[in-house]
Short mmCIF file of C-alpha atoms and ligand atoms in Angstrom, two decimals:
data_model
loop_
_atom_site.label_atom_id
_atom_site.label_comp_id
_atom_site.label_asym_id
_atom_site.label_seq_id
_atom_site.Cartn_x
_atom_site.Cartn_y
_atom_site.Cartn_z
CA MET S 1364 -7.12 -56.68 -71.12
CA ASP S 1365 -4.38 -55.11 -73.16
CA LYS S 1366 -4.88 -57.84 -75.69
CA ASN S 1367 -8.52 -56.91 -75.96
CA ASN S 1368 -7.76 -53.27 -76.38
CA THR S 1369 -5.38 -53.93 -79.19
CA LYS S 1370 -7.89 -56.11 -80.89
CA LYS S 1371 -10.62 -53.59 -80.56
CA GLN S 1372 -8.54 -50.73 -81.82
CA ASN S 1373 -7.08 -52.63 -84.73
CA VAL S 1374 -10.48 -52.60 -86.26
CA TYR S 1375 -10.50 -48.86 -86.35
CA VAL S 1376 -6.91 -47.82 -86.74
CA SER S 1377 -5.07 -48.58 -89.91
CA GLU S 1378 -1.42 -49.51 -89.80
CA GLU S 1379 -0.29 -46.22 -91.30
CA GLU S 1380 -2.06 -44.18 -88.73
CA LYS S 1381 -0.31 -46.18 -86.09
CA THR S 1382 3.18 -45.27 -87.16
CA LEU S 1383 4.87 -42.33 -85.58
CA ASN S 1384 7.57 -40.48 -87.40
CA TRP S 1385 10.10 -40.20 -84.59
CA GLU S 1386 12.13 -37.57 -86.40
CA ASP S 1387 9.13 -35.27 -86.51
CA VAL S 1388 8.54 -35.85 -82.85
CA GLN S 1389 12.18 -35.08 -82.09
CA ASN S 1390 11.91 -31.83 -84.04
CA SER S 1391 8.92 -30.82 -82.02
CA PHE S 1392 10.82 -31.59 -78.81
CA LYS S 1393 13.58 -29.29 -79.98
CA LYS S 1394 11.12 -26.50 -80.58
CA SER S 1395 9.19 -26.84 -77.40
CA PHE S 1396 11.98 -27.63 -74.93
CA GLY S 1397 14.65 -25.37 -76.41
CA ASN S 1398 17.98 -26.44 -77.82
CA GLU S 1399 19.85 -26.85 -74.57
CA ILE S 1400 17.46 -29.24 -72.87
CA TYR S 1401 16.89 -30.96 -76.15
CA VAL S 1402 20.56 -31.74 -76.73
CA SER S 1403 21.23 -32.80 -73.15
CA TRP S 1404 18.17 -34.98 -72.75
CA LEU S 1405 15.49 -35.43 -75.32
CA GLN S 1406 17.72 -36.09 -78.27
CA LYS S 1407 18.92 -39.23 -76.56
CA ILE S 1408 15.48 -40.76 -76.34
CA SER S 1409 14.72 -43.37 -78.95
CA LEU S 1410 11.51 -45.01 -79.99
CA ILE S 1411 11.52 -48.72 -79.22
CA LYS S 1412 8.00 -49.87 -79.66
CA GLU S 1413 4.72 -48.31 -80.52
CA TYR S 1414 1.29 -49.47 -79.45
CA ASN S 1415 -2.08 -47.92 -80.04
CA ASP S 1416 -2.18 -46.19 -76.75
CA TYR S 1417 1.33 -46.27 -75.44
CA LEU S 1418 4.95 -46.08 -76.39
CA ILE S 1419 8.07 -47.69 -75.12
CA LEU S 1420 10.95 -45.27 -75.35
CA GLY S 1421 14.59 -46.11 -74.89
CA VAL S 1422 16.86 -44.10 -72.60
CA PRO S 1423 20.56 -44.63 -71.83
CA THR S 1424 20.62 -44.87 -68.04
CA ARG S 1425 18.53 -45.21 -64.95
CA PHE S 1426 19.45 -41.74 -63.82
CA PHE S 1427 18.50 -40.37 -67.20
CA ARG S 1428 15.12 -42.07 -66.97
CA ASP S 1429 14.40 -40.75 -63.48
CA TRP S 1430 15.38 -37.26 -64.50
CA ILE S 1431 13.14 -37.28 -67.54
CA VAL S 1432 10.23 -38.82 -65.71
CA SER S 1433 10.39 -36.35 -62.87
CA ARG S 1434 10.81 -33.26 -65.02
CA TYR S 1435 9.56 -33.72 -68.51
CA LEU S 1436 7.20 -36.65 -68.66
CA ASP S 1437 3.96 -34.71 -68.80
CA LYS S 1438 5.27 -32.36 -71.44
CA ILE S 1439 6.71 -35.17 -73.53
CA LEU S 1440 3.41 -36.96 -73.40
CA GLU S 1441 1.61 -33.84 -74.49
CA GLN S 1442 3.99 -33.33 -77.41
CA VAL S 1443 3.80 -36.88 -78.68
CA LYS S 1444 0.08 -36.77 -78.28
CA SER S 1445 -0.12 -34.02 -80.82
CA PHE S 1446 1.15 -36.60 -83.31
CA LYS S 1447 -0.81 -39.49 -81.97
CA LEU S 1448 -4.10 -38.73 -80.35
CA SER S 1449 -4.74 -42.21 -79.07
CA LEU S 1450 -1.63 -42.11 -76.93
CA ASN S 1451 -2.10 -41.95 -73.22
CA ARG S 1452 1.07 -43.15 -71.63
CA ILE S 1453 4.75 -43.66 -72.07
CA GLU S 1454 7.09 -46.21 -70.66
CA PHE S 1455 10.85 -46.14 -70.60
CA LYS S 1456 13.30 -48.90 -71.14
CA ILE S 1457 16.94 -48.55 -70.20
CA ILE S 1458 18.82 -49.64 -73.26
CA GLU S 1459 22.36 -50.08 -72.04
CA GLU S 1460 21.40 -51.94 -68.94
CA SER S 1461 19.22 -54.38 -70.75
CA ARG S 1462 21.67 -54.86 -73.61
CA GLY S 1463 23.82 -57.95 -73.06
CA GLY S 1464 21.61 -58.97 -70.17
CA THR S 1465 19.40 -61.96 -70.56
CA ASN S 1466 15.76 -61.61 -71.30
CA LEU S 1467 13.44 -62.00 -68.44
CA SER S 1468 12.72 -65.60 -67.91
CA LYS S 1469 9.26 -66.73 -66.97
CA ILE S 1470 10.38 -67.39 -63.44
CA ASP S 1471 11.58 -63.84 -63.00
CA GLU S 1472 8.27 -62.56 -64.14
CA ILE S 1473 6.40 -64.74 -61.75
CA ASN S 1474 8.69 -63.62 -58.95
CA LYS S 1475 8.05 -60.02 -59.78
CA VAL S 1476 4.33 -60.43 -59.66
CA THR S 1477 4.61 -62.13 -56.32
CA GLU S 1478 6.80 -59.35 -55.12
CA ILE S 1479 4.27 -56.67 -56.00
CA LYS S 1480 1.60 -58.84 -54.50
CA ASP S 1481 3.43 -59.36 -51.25
CA SER S 1482 4.27 -55.75 -50.74
CA ILE S 1483 0.70 -54.73 -51.48
CA LEU S 1484 -0.76 -57.37 -49.27
CA ASN S 1485 1.47 -56.31 -46.43
CA TYR S 1486 0.05 -52.84 -46.44
CA ASN S 1487 -3.45 -53.38 -47.63
CA ARG S 1488 -4.89 -56.22 -45.69
CA LEU S 1489 -8.55 -55.85 -44.99
CA ASN S 1490 -9.18 -55.13 -41.36
CA PRO S 1491 -11.59 -57.74 -39.96
CA ASN S 1492 -12.81 -55.25 -37.35
CA LEU S 1493 -14.20 -52.79 -39.85
CA ASN S 1494 -17.27 -54.68 -41.02
CA PHE S 1495 -20.95 -54.01 -41.65
CA GLU S 1496 -22.03 -55.45 -38.30
CA ASN S 1497 -20.24 -52.81 -36.29
CA PHE S 1498 -20.97 -49.89 -38.56
CA ILE S 1499 -23.72 -47.95 -36.85
CA GLN S 1500 -26.40 -46.46 -39.00
CA GLY S 1501 -27.52 -42.87 -38.60
CA LYS S 1502 -29.12 -40.15 -40.70
CA SER S 1503 -25.76 -38.92 -41.92
CA ASN S 1504 -24.60 -42.24 -43.31
CA GLU S 1505 -27.68 -44.36 -44.02
CA ILE S 1506 -27.64 -43.85 -47.77
CA ALA S 1507 -23.94 -44.59 -48.05
CA LEU S 1508 -24.38 -47.67 -45.88
CA SER S 1509 -27.38 -48.96 -47.76
CA TYR S 1510 -25.69 -48.67 -51.16
CA SER S 1511 -22.49 -50.19 -49.83
CA LYS S 1512 -24.57 -53.24 -48.98
CA LYS S 1513 -26.49 -53.18 -52.24
CA VAL S 1514 -23.27 -53.12 -54.20
CA CYS S 1515 -22.33 -56.41 -52.62
CA GLU S 1516 -25.60 -57.99 -53.69
CA HIS S 1517 -25.72 -56.61 -57.21
CA LEU S 1518 -22.20 -56.34 -58.55
CA SER S 1519 -21.79 -53.88 -61.45
CA ARG S 1520 -25.18 -52.29 -60.96
CA TYR S 1521 -23.71 -49.18 -59.36
CA ASN S 1522 -20.40 -48.80 -61.05
CA PRO S 1523 -18.35 -47.10 -59.83
CA LEU S 1524 -19.76 -46.58 -56.37
CA TYR S 1525 -18.26 -43.36 -55.09
CA ILE S 1526 -18.42 -42.60 -51.36
CA CYS S 1527 -17.47 -39.13 -50.22
CA GLY S 1528 -17.29 -37.29 -46.93
CA GLY S 1529 -14.98 -35.48 -44.53
CA VAL S 1530 -12.17 -36.83 -42.39
CA GLY S 1531 -13.03 -39.54 -39.90
CA LEU S 1532 -16.64 -40.08 -40.93
CA GLY S 1533 -16.43 -43.75 -41.86
CA LYS S 1534 -15.39 -43.96 -45.52
CA THR S 1535 -12.53 -46.37 -45.00
CA HIS S 1536 -14.70 -48.39 -42.66
CA LEU S 1537 -17.36 -48.83 -45.35
CA LEU S 1538 -14.84 -49.63 -48.08
CA ASN S 1539 -13.25 -52.20 -45.85
CA ALA S 1540 -16.64 -53.71 -44.99
CA ILE S 1541 -17.47 -54.07 -48.69
CA GLY S 1542 -14.11 -55.76 -49.24
CA LEU S 1543 -14.70 -58.22 -46.40
CA GLU S 1544 -18.15 -59.04 -47.64
CA LEU S 1545 -16.99 -59.78 -51.18
CA GLN S 1546 -13.63 -61.33 -50.48
CA PRO S 1547 -14.76 -64.94 -50.15
CA ASP S 1548 -16.01 -65.13 -53.74
CA ASN S 1549 -14.03 -62.50 -55.57
CA ASN S 1550 -10.58 -61.26 -56.31
CA VAL S 1551 -10.66 -58.14 -54.14
CA MET S 1552 -8.08 -55.39 -54.40
CA PHE S 1553 -8.21 -52.80 -51.63
CA ILE S 1554 -5.68 -50.01 -51.79
CA SER S 1555 -5.32 -46.36 -50.88
CA ALA S 1556 -4.55 -43.93 -53.68
CA GLU S 1557 -1.32 -43.15 -51.89
CA ARG S 1558 -0.19 -46.79 -51.94
CA PHE S 1559 -1.28 -47.05 -55.54
CA MET S 1560 1.09 -44.23 -56.34
CA TYR S 1561 3.88 -45.79 -54.33
CA HIS S 1562 3.64 -48.95 -56.40
CA PHE S 1563 3.30 -47.00 -59.60
CA ILE S 1564 6.52 -45.07 -59.00
CA LYS S 1565 8.33 -48.16 -57.81
CA SER S 1566 7.29 -50.02 -60.93
CA ILE S 1567 8.44 -47.20 -63.21
CA LYS S 1568 11.78 -47.18 -61.48
CA LYS S 1569 12.13 -50.93 -61.80
CA ASN S 1570 10.95 -50.93 -65.37
CA ASP S 1571 8.19 -53.15 -64.30
CA MET S 1572 5.03 -51.55 -65.54
CA VAL S 1573 3.80 -54.67 -67.25
CA ASN S 1574 3.49 -56.48 -63.96
CA PHE S 1575 1.99 -53.48 -62.27
CA LYS S 1576 -0.76 -53.33 -64.85
CA ASP S 1577 -1.40 -57.05 -64.80
CA PHE S 1578 -1.60 -57.06 -61.09
CA PHE S 1579 -4.19 -54.33 -60.75
CA ARG S 1580 -6.23 -55.34 -63.74
CA LYS S 1581 -6.68 -58.84 -62.50
CA SER S 1582 -9.03 -57.82 -59.71
CA SER S 1583 -12.74 -58.28 -60.07
CA ILE S 1584 -13.41 -55.87 -57.20
CA PHE S 1585 -11.20 -52.81 -57.14
CA ILE S 1586 -11.51 -50.61 -54.05
CA ILE S 1587 -9.48 -47.44 -53.90
CA ASP S 1588 -9.45 -45.15 -50.88
CA ASP S 1589 -8.88 -41.38 -50.73
CA ILE S 1590 -8.68 -40.68 -54.43
CA GLN S 1591 -8.27 -36.94 -53.77
CA PHE S 1592 -4.66 -37.82 -53.13
CA MET S 1593 -4.11 -37.95 -56.87
CA ARG S 1594 -4.65 -34.27 -57.42
CA GLY S 1595 -1.99 -32.59 -59.45
CA LYS S 1596 -0.24 -35.88 -60.20
CA GLU S 1597 -0.69 -36.10 -63.93
CA SER S 1598 1.12 -39.30 -64.81
CA LEU S 1599 -0.48 -41.12 -61.93
CA GLN S 1600 -3.91 -40.00 -63.08
CA GLU S 1601 -3.07 -41.19 -66.56
CA GLU S 1602 -2.26 -44.64 -65.27
CA PHE S 1603 -5.29 -44.69 -63.02
CA PHE S 1604 -7.58 -43.68 -65.86
CA HIS S 1605 -6.25 -46.55 -67.85
CA THR S 1606 -6.64 -49.07 -65.05
CA PHE S 1607 -10.12 -47.77 -64.39
CA ASN S 1608 -11.20 -48.18 -68.00
CA SER S 1609 -9.77 -51.67 -68.31
CA LEU S 1610 -11.54 -52.76 -65.17
CA MET S 1611 -14.84 -51.24 -66.27
CA ASP S 1612 -14.49 -52.91 -69.67
CA LYS S 1613 -14.17 -56.30 -68.17
CA GLY S 1614 -17.05 -55.70 -65.79
CA SER S 1615 -15.15 -55.41 -62.52
CA GLN S 1616 -16.87 -53.55 -59.72
CA ILE S 1617 -15.08 -50.38 -58.67
CA ILE S 1618 -15.56 -48.62 -55.34
CA ILE S 1619 -13.94 -45.29 -54.62
CA SER S 1620 -13.75 -42.91 -51.69
CA ALA S 1621 -12.79 -39.27 -51.52
CA ASP S 1622 -13.14 -36.29 -49.26
CA ARG S 1623 -15.46 -34.50 -51.68
CA THR S 1624 -17.76 -35.09 -54.66
CA PRO S 1625 -16.15 -35.92 -58.02
CA MET S 1626 -16.86 -32.56 -59.59
CA LYS S 1627 -15.35 -30.72 -56.65
CA LEU S 1628 -12.03 -32.53 -56.88
CA ASP S 1629 -9.45 -30.00 -57.90
CA ARG S 1630 -6.54 -30.68 -60.21
CA ILE S 1631 -7.97 -33.96 -61.36
CA GLN S 1632 -8.51 -34.38 -65.08
CA GLU S 1633 -12.03 -33.62 -66.25
CA ARG S 1634 -12.43 -36.94 -68.01
CA ILE S 1635 -11.54 -38.76 -64.81
CA LYS S 1636 -14.02 -36.73 -62.81
CA SER S 1637 -16.79 -37.50 -65.20
CA ARG S 1638 -15.86 -41.18 -65.12
CA LEU S 1639 -15.93 -41.10 -61.32
CA ALA S 1640 -19.32 -39.43 -61.35
CA GLY S 1641 -20.65 -41.88 -63.93
CA GLY S 1642 -21.93 -44.47 -61.46
CA LEU S 1643 -23.48 -43.68 -58.13
CA VAL S 1644 -22.23 -40.96 -55.80
CA VAL S 1645 -23.24 -41.18 -52.15
CA ASP S 1646 -22.08 -38.97 -49.35
CA ILE S 1647 -21.53 -39.26 -45.62
CA ASP S 1648 -22.32 -36.19 -43.58
CA THR S 1649 -21.17 -35.14 -40.12
CA PRO S 1650 -22.94 -37.25 -37.48
CA ASP S 1651 -25.88 -35.95 -35.49
CA LEU S 1652 -26.14 -36.31 -31.74
CA GLU S 1653 -28.17 -39.50 -31.91
CA LEU S 1654 -25.60 -41.31 -34.05
CA LYS S 1655 -22.76 -40.17 -31.83
CA ILE S 1656 -24.53 -41.45 -28.75
CA ASN S 1657 -25.28 -44.77 -30.42
CA ILE S 1658 -21.66 -45.15 -31.43
CA ILE S 1659 -20.46 -44.44 -27.90
CA LYS S 1660 -22.90 -46.99 -26.46
CA LYS S 1661 -21.93 -49.64 -28.97
CA LYS S 1662 -18.23 -49.05 -28.33
CA ILE S 1663 -18.74 -49.39 -24.61
CA ILE S 1664 -20.49 -52.73 -25.09
CA GLU S 1665 -17.67 -53.88 -27.36
CA ILE S 1666 -15.01 -52.94 -24.86
CA GLU S 1667 -16.93 -54.49 -22.00
CA SER S 1668 -17.25 -57.81 -23.73
CA GLN S 1669 -13.68 -57.74 -24.98
CA PHE S 1670 -12.11 -57.02 -21.61
CA LYS S 1671 -14.78 -58.54 -19.41
CA GLU S 1672 -15.17 -55.43 -17.34
CA ASN S 1673 -17.84 -52.94 -16.47
CA ILE S 1674 -17.64 -49.48 -17.83
CA ASN S 1675 -19.87 -47.13 -15.98
CA LEU S 1676 -20.59 -43.97 -17.85
CA ASN S 1677 -23.86 -42.32 -17.07
CA ASP S 1678 -26.05 -40.72 -19.69
CA ASP S 1679 -24.97 -37.20 -18.84
CA VAL S 1680 -21.36 -38.09 -19.43
CA ILE S 1681 -22.17 -39.86 -22.67
CA ASN S 1682 -24.16 -36.86 -23.82
CA TYR S 1683 -21.37 -34.56 -22.88
CA ILE S 1684 -18.79 -36.50 -24.87
CA ALA S 1685 -21.11 -36.69 -27.87
CA ASN S 1686 -21.66 -32.96 -27.77
CA GLU S 1687 -18.02 -32.05 -27.42
CA SER S 1688 -16.88 -33.90 -30.44
CA LYS S 1689 -18.23 -32.11 -33.46
CA THR S 1690 -16.31 -33.02 -36.50
CA SER S 1691 -15.43 -36.63 -36.75
CA ILE S 1692 -16.25 -40.06 -35.45
CA ARG S 1693 -12.57 -40.84 -35.24
CA GLU S 1694 -12.22 -37.96 -32.79
CA LEU S 1695 -15.28 -39.11 -30.87
CA ILE S 1696 -13.81 -42.57 -30.40
CA GLY S 1697 -10.47 -41.06 -29.39
CA ILE S 1698 -12.12 -39.03 -26.67
CA LEU S 1699 -14.14 -41.96 -25.45
CA ASN S 1700 -11.01 -44.08 -25.16
CA ARG S 1701 -9.38 -41.44 -23.04
CA VAL S 1702 -12.30 -41.20 -20.73
CA ILE S 1703 -12.38 -44.96 -20.34
CA ALA S 1704 -8.64 -45.12 -19.74
CA PHE S 1705 -9.01 -42.52 -17.01
CA SER S 1706 -11.82 -44.37 -15.30
CA ARG S 1707 -9.74 -47.57 -15.36
CA VAL S 1708 -6.68 -45.94 -13.87
CA HIS S 1709 -8.65 -44.30 -11.10
CA ASN S 1710 -10.96 -47.22 -10.77
CA LYS S 1711 -14.03 -45.12 -10.26
CA ILE S 1712 -17.30 -44.16 -11.81
CA LEU S 1713 -16.76 -40.88 -13.57
CA THR S 1714 -18.61 -37.74 -12.64
CA MET S 1715 -19.35 -34.94 -15.03
CA ASN S 1716 -16.53 -32.96 -13.45
CA ASP S 1717 -13.99 -35.72 -13.98
CA CYS S 1718 -15.12 -35.91 -17.53
CA LYS S 1719 -14.83 -32.20 -18.07
CA SER S 1720 -11.33 -32.08 -16.73
CA ILE S 1721 -10.21 -34.98 -18.90
CA LEU S 1722 -11.67 -33.35 -21.94
CA LYS S 1723 -10.12 -30.06 -21.04
CA ASP S 1724 -6.81 -31.83 -21.42
CA VAL S 1725 -7.85 -33.10 -24.81
CA PHE S 1726 -8.95 -29.71 -25.97
CA ASN S 1727 -6.00 -28.02 -24.36
CA GLN S 1728 -3.90 -29.55 -27.06
CA ILE S 1729 -5.13 -26.47 -28.85
CA LYS S 1730 -2.38 -24.63 -27.04
CA VAL S 1731 0.31 -26.58 -28.82
CA VAL S 1732 -1.08 -25.65 -32.20
CA THR S 1733 1.37 -23.13 -33.61
CA VAL S 1734 1.00 -20.55 -36.35
CA ASP S 1735 3.57 -22.50 -38.37
CA LYS S 1736 1.59 -25.67 -38.07
CA ILE S 1737 -1.62 -23.92 -39.07
CA GLN S 1738 0.06 -22.45 -42.13
CA ASN S 1739 1.41 -25.82 -43.17
CA VAL S 1740 -1.81 -27.70 -42.65
CA VAL S 1741 -3.91 -25.09 -44.43
CA SER S 1742 -1.61 -24.86 -47.44
CA ASN S 1743 -1.53 -28.65 -47.65
CA TYR S 1744 -5.26 -28.87 -47.31
CA PHE S 1745 -5.83 -26.54 -50.24
CA ASN S 1746 -2.86 -27.94 -52.06
CA ILE S 1747 -1.12 -24.62 -52.62
CA PRO S 1748 2.54 -23.94 -51.91
CA LEU S 1749 3.13 -22.24 -48.57
CA SER S 1750 5.15 -19.49 -50.23
CA GLU S 1751 2.19 -18.66 -52.46
CA MET S 1752 -0.19 -18.63 -49.55
CA LEU S 1753 2.00 -16.13 -47.73
CA SER S 1754 2.73 -14.06 -50.82
CA GLN S 1755 1.15 -10.71 -51.62
CA ARG S 1756 -0.95 -12.12 -54.44
CA ARG S 1757 -4.64 -11.53 -54.03
CA SER S 1758 -6.34 -14.07 -56.23
CA ARG S 1759 -9.20 -15.81 -54.48
CA PRO S 1760 -7.65 -19.33 -54.50
CA LEU S 1761 -4.77 -17.92 -52.45
CA ALA S 1762 -6.56 -15.23 -50.47
CA ARG S 1763 -9.23 -17.49 -48.96
CA PRO S 1764 -6.83 -20.10 -47.58
CA ARG S 1765 -4.65 -17.27 -46.27
CA GLN S 1766 -7.65 -15.78 -44.47
CA ILE S 1767 -8.62 -19.15 -43.10
CA ALA S 1768 -5.11 -19.65 -41.75
CA MET S 1769 -5.20 -16.21 -40.07
CA PHE S 1770 -8.61 -16.96 -38.64
CA LEU S 1771 -7.42 -20.25 -37.17
CA ALA S 1772 -4.26 -18.64 -35.85
CA LYS S 1773 -6.44 -16.19 -33.95
CA LYS S 1774 -8.81 -18.88 -32.70
CA MET S 1775 -6.37 -21.64 -31.88
CA THR S 1776 -3.23 -19.94 -30.61
CA ALA S 1777 -2.56 -17.33 -27.98
CA ARG S 1778 -0.86 -14.99 -30.46
CA SER S 1779 -1.96 -11.38 -30.69
CA LEU S 1780 -3.29 -9.85 -33.90
CA PRO S 1781 -0.08 -7.93 -34.69
CA GLU S 1782 1.99 -11.04 -34.03
CA ILE S 1783 -0.16 -13.05 -36.39
CA GLY S 1784 0.11 -10.30 -38.99
CA ARG S 1785 3.89 -10.43 -38.75
CA ARG S 1786 3.89 -14.19 -39.27
CA PHE S 1787 1.95 -13.72 -42.47
CA ALA S 1788 4.68 -11.94 -44.37
CA ASN S 1789 4.47 -8.82 -42.27
CA ARG S 1790 0.87 -7.95 -42.80
CA ASP S 1791 -0.90 -5.34 -40.77
CA HIS S 1792 -3.11 -6.41 -37.84
CA THR S 1793 -6.13 -4.84 -39.56
CA THR S 1794 -5.70 -7.40 -42.34
CA VAL S 1795 -5.91 -10.12 -39.72
CA ILE S 1796 -9.05 -8.58 -38.23
CA HIS S 1797 -10.60 -8.44 -41.65
CA ALA S 1798 -9.73 -12.10 -42.26
CA VAL S 1799 -11.22 -13.19 -38.94
CA LYS S 1800 -14.44 -11.29 -39.65
CA THR S 1801 -14.73 -12.60 -43.18
CA ILE S 1802 -14.20 -16.21 -42.26
CA THR S 1803 -16.46 -16.00 -39.22
CA ARG S 1804 -19.23 -14.68 -41.43
CA LEU S 1805 -18.63 -17.19 -44.22
CA SER S 1806 -18.52 -20.14 -41.88
CA GLU S 1807 -21.92 -19.16 -40.57
CA GLN S 1808 -23.47 -18.73 -44.01
CA ASP S 1809 -21.70 -21.31 -46.09
CA ASP S 1810 -21.84 -25.02 -45.31
CA GLU S 1811 -18.83 -25.76 -47.46
CA MET S 1812 -16.75 -23.25 -45.53
CA LYS S 1813 -17.96 -24.64 -42.24
CA LYS S 1814 -16.99 -28.12 -43.34
CA ASN S 1815 -13.56 -27.00 -44.49
CA ILE S 1816 -12.83 -25.25 -41.23
CA ASN S 1817 -13.95 -28.23 -39.19
CA GLN S 1818 -11.83 -30.59 -41.20
CA ILE S 1819 -8.76 -28.41 -40.93
CA LYS S 1820 -9.31 -28.13 -37.20
CA SER S 1821 -9.45 -31.86 -36.80
CA LEU S 1822 -6.30 -32.24 -38.88
CA LEU S 1823 -4.60 -29.77 -36.57
CA LEU S 1824 -5.70 -31.65 -33.49
CA GLU S 1825 -4.98 -35.12 -34.81
P1 ADP H 2793 -12.59 -41.88 -42.95
O1 ADP H 2793 -12.00 -42.96 -43.80
O2 ADP H 2793 -13.86 -41.32 -43.50
O3 ADP H 2793 -11.60 -40.82 -42.60
P2 ADP H 2793 -12.81 -44.01 -41.01
O4 ADP H 2793 -13.57 -44.99 -41.82
O5 ADP H 2793 -11.35 -44.27 -40.84
O6 ADP H 2793 -13.03 -42.54 -41.57
O7 ADP H 2793 -13.53 -43.87 -39.60
C1 ADP H 2793 -12.89 -43.33 -38.45
C2 ADP H 2793 -13.20 -44.17 -37.25
O8 ADP H 2793 -14.58 -44.06 -36.92
C3 ADP H 2793 -12.95 -45.65 -37.47
O9 ADP H 2793 -12.49 -46.19 -36.27
C4 ADP H 2793 -14.33 -46.20 -37.80
O10 ADP H 2793 -14.44 -47.57 -37.44
C5 ADP H 2793 -15.21 -45.33 -36.93
N1 ADP H 2793 -16.55 -45.14 -37.50
C6 ADP H 2793 -16.91 -44.25 -38.45
N2 ADP H 2793 -18.22 -44.32 -38.72
C7 ADP H 2793 -18.71 -45.29 -37.92
C8 ADP H 2793 -20.01 -45.84 -37.72
N3 ADP H 2793 -21.07 -45.40 -38.40
N4 ADP H 2793 -20.13 -46.83 -36.80
C9 ADP H 2793 -19.07 -47.26 -36.11
N5 ADP H 2793 -17.84 -46.79 -36.25
C10 ADP H 2793 -17.64 -45.81 -37.13
MG1 MG H 2794 -10.07 -43.05 -44.55
#
């Protein structure tokens, strides 16, 4: 693919335009980073090779490289970009370590590819149990399900296919089912955004980006789960954008999942969002009662045939379980498993009362939810630093999460209003009351708010 890119761009870009004046770039580093940082770090970076869209820069040591990458990479990229618009990434080569060493032999390269491959395969095997046959259709997921199947029949027609929905609603299941369906005839890559980042960082550290790129760009079906994970991670997004474009260029089918629609992703580059939204976006909603009941019934049949036993749950009990679990199918299945485990241990047909007392245990976990935990989960969920969330600043992006955290602290712990106030940087209990009222009202009026609260709750109870 890289070869193609170069070819394509050579038509448009003359040789002169391609050449960076490194001295000019260095001068701009000096200006923008200040003399001290410049002398200690940036001055020592040399230009090794220049391509249309990326540079290879030389640095003296591994430590030096890690330091630069972790602190200055985004800013360096931005600076160099002002000289070379077509640039979108930078790679580093450690000069002293590679000097005197032998060049990579072919065998080494092959080994490296296998190494990436092995470590990815170890973590990203498709799960044979998450297939289309055992994915139950309901109103909340029928569109997502139907397009997941269509994608398998007409590759590249819906490209990318983007599946979004809250925690535990079946996104990974669908992605996995698509992968299973296509695997026999295609080169399928199935990876979570988190693993993608892990390999990205590892490859930077090992100076092994070439193999990283090759590996991911080889796939004809590229499935990436939980893309929201990339928020705020600029260099990762850069690399992803590049991979995405290469794959699209060569006609690979891309399937993506996330916890929200592309345009609602925060701290993801605009151009990536519009790329993500450029195919078909389908969403999975929270399940209705009918779907929940069907899932319970199907699970019971599965377990019965797997363990050759009878599971006797009457309709009232099934209804009760379905009603209790509001937010996610993962939670629903968790509860069902508990109920079944209980009935096995006691070897009896469960009554409604048994069922209620088991579930009380499940929901009593609420007691172990602490204010600390709520604060951590909420700040993570909205991707804001905890210190900012607790600070006195009043901007909406901080104030809302803060109010949500107070609201949940009131609802999910036994703490009193003044106690909660104290835990939120010594606020007054009237502030807590106000927060509880505001969020109660909003969660009744605003679907988005309701969804957020439900998702945070299930994260807290996970
Ligand atoms: P997500 O990736 O959206 O967080 P998962 O795909 O991991 O959710 O689903 C959570 C659990 O619920 C999995 O065990 C999955 O198999 C199950 N599940 C979700 N939706 C369905 C469905 N429609 N039919 C059967 N099982 C489902
Ligand atoms: Mg998932």
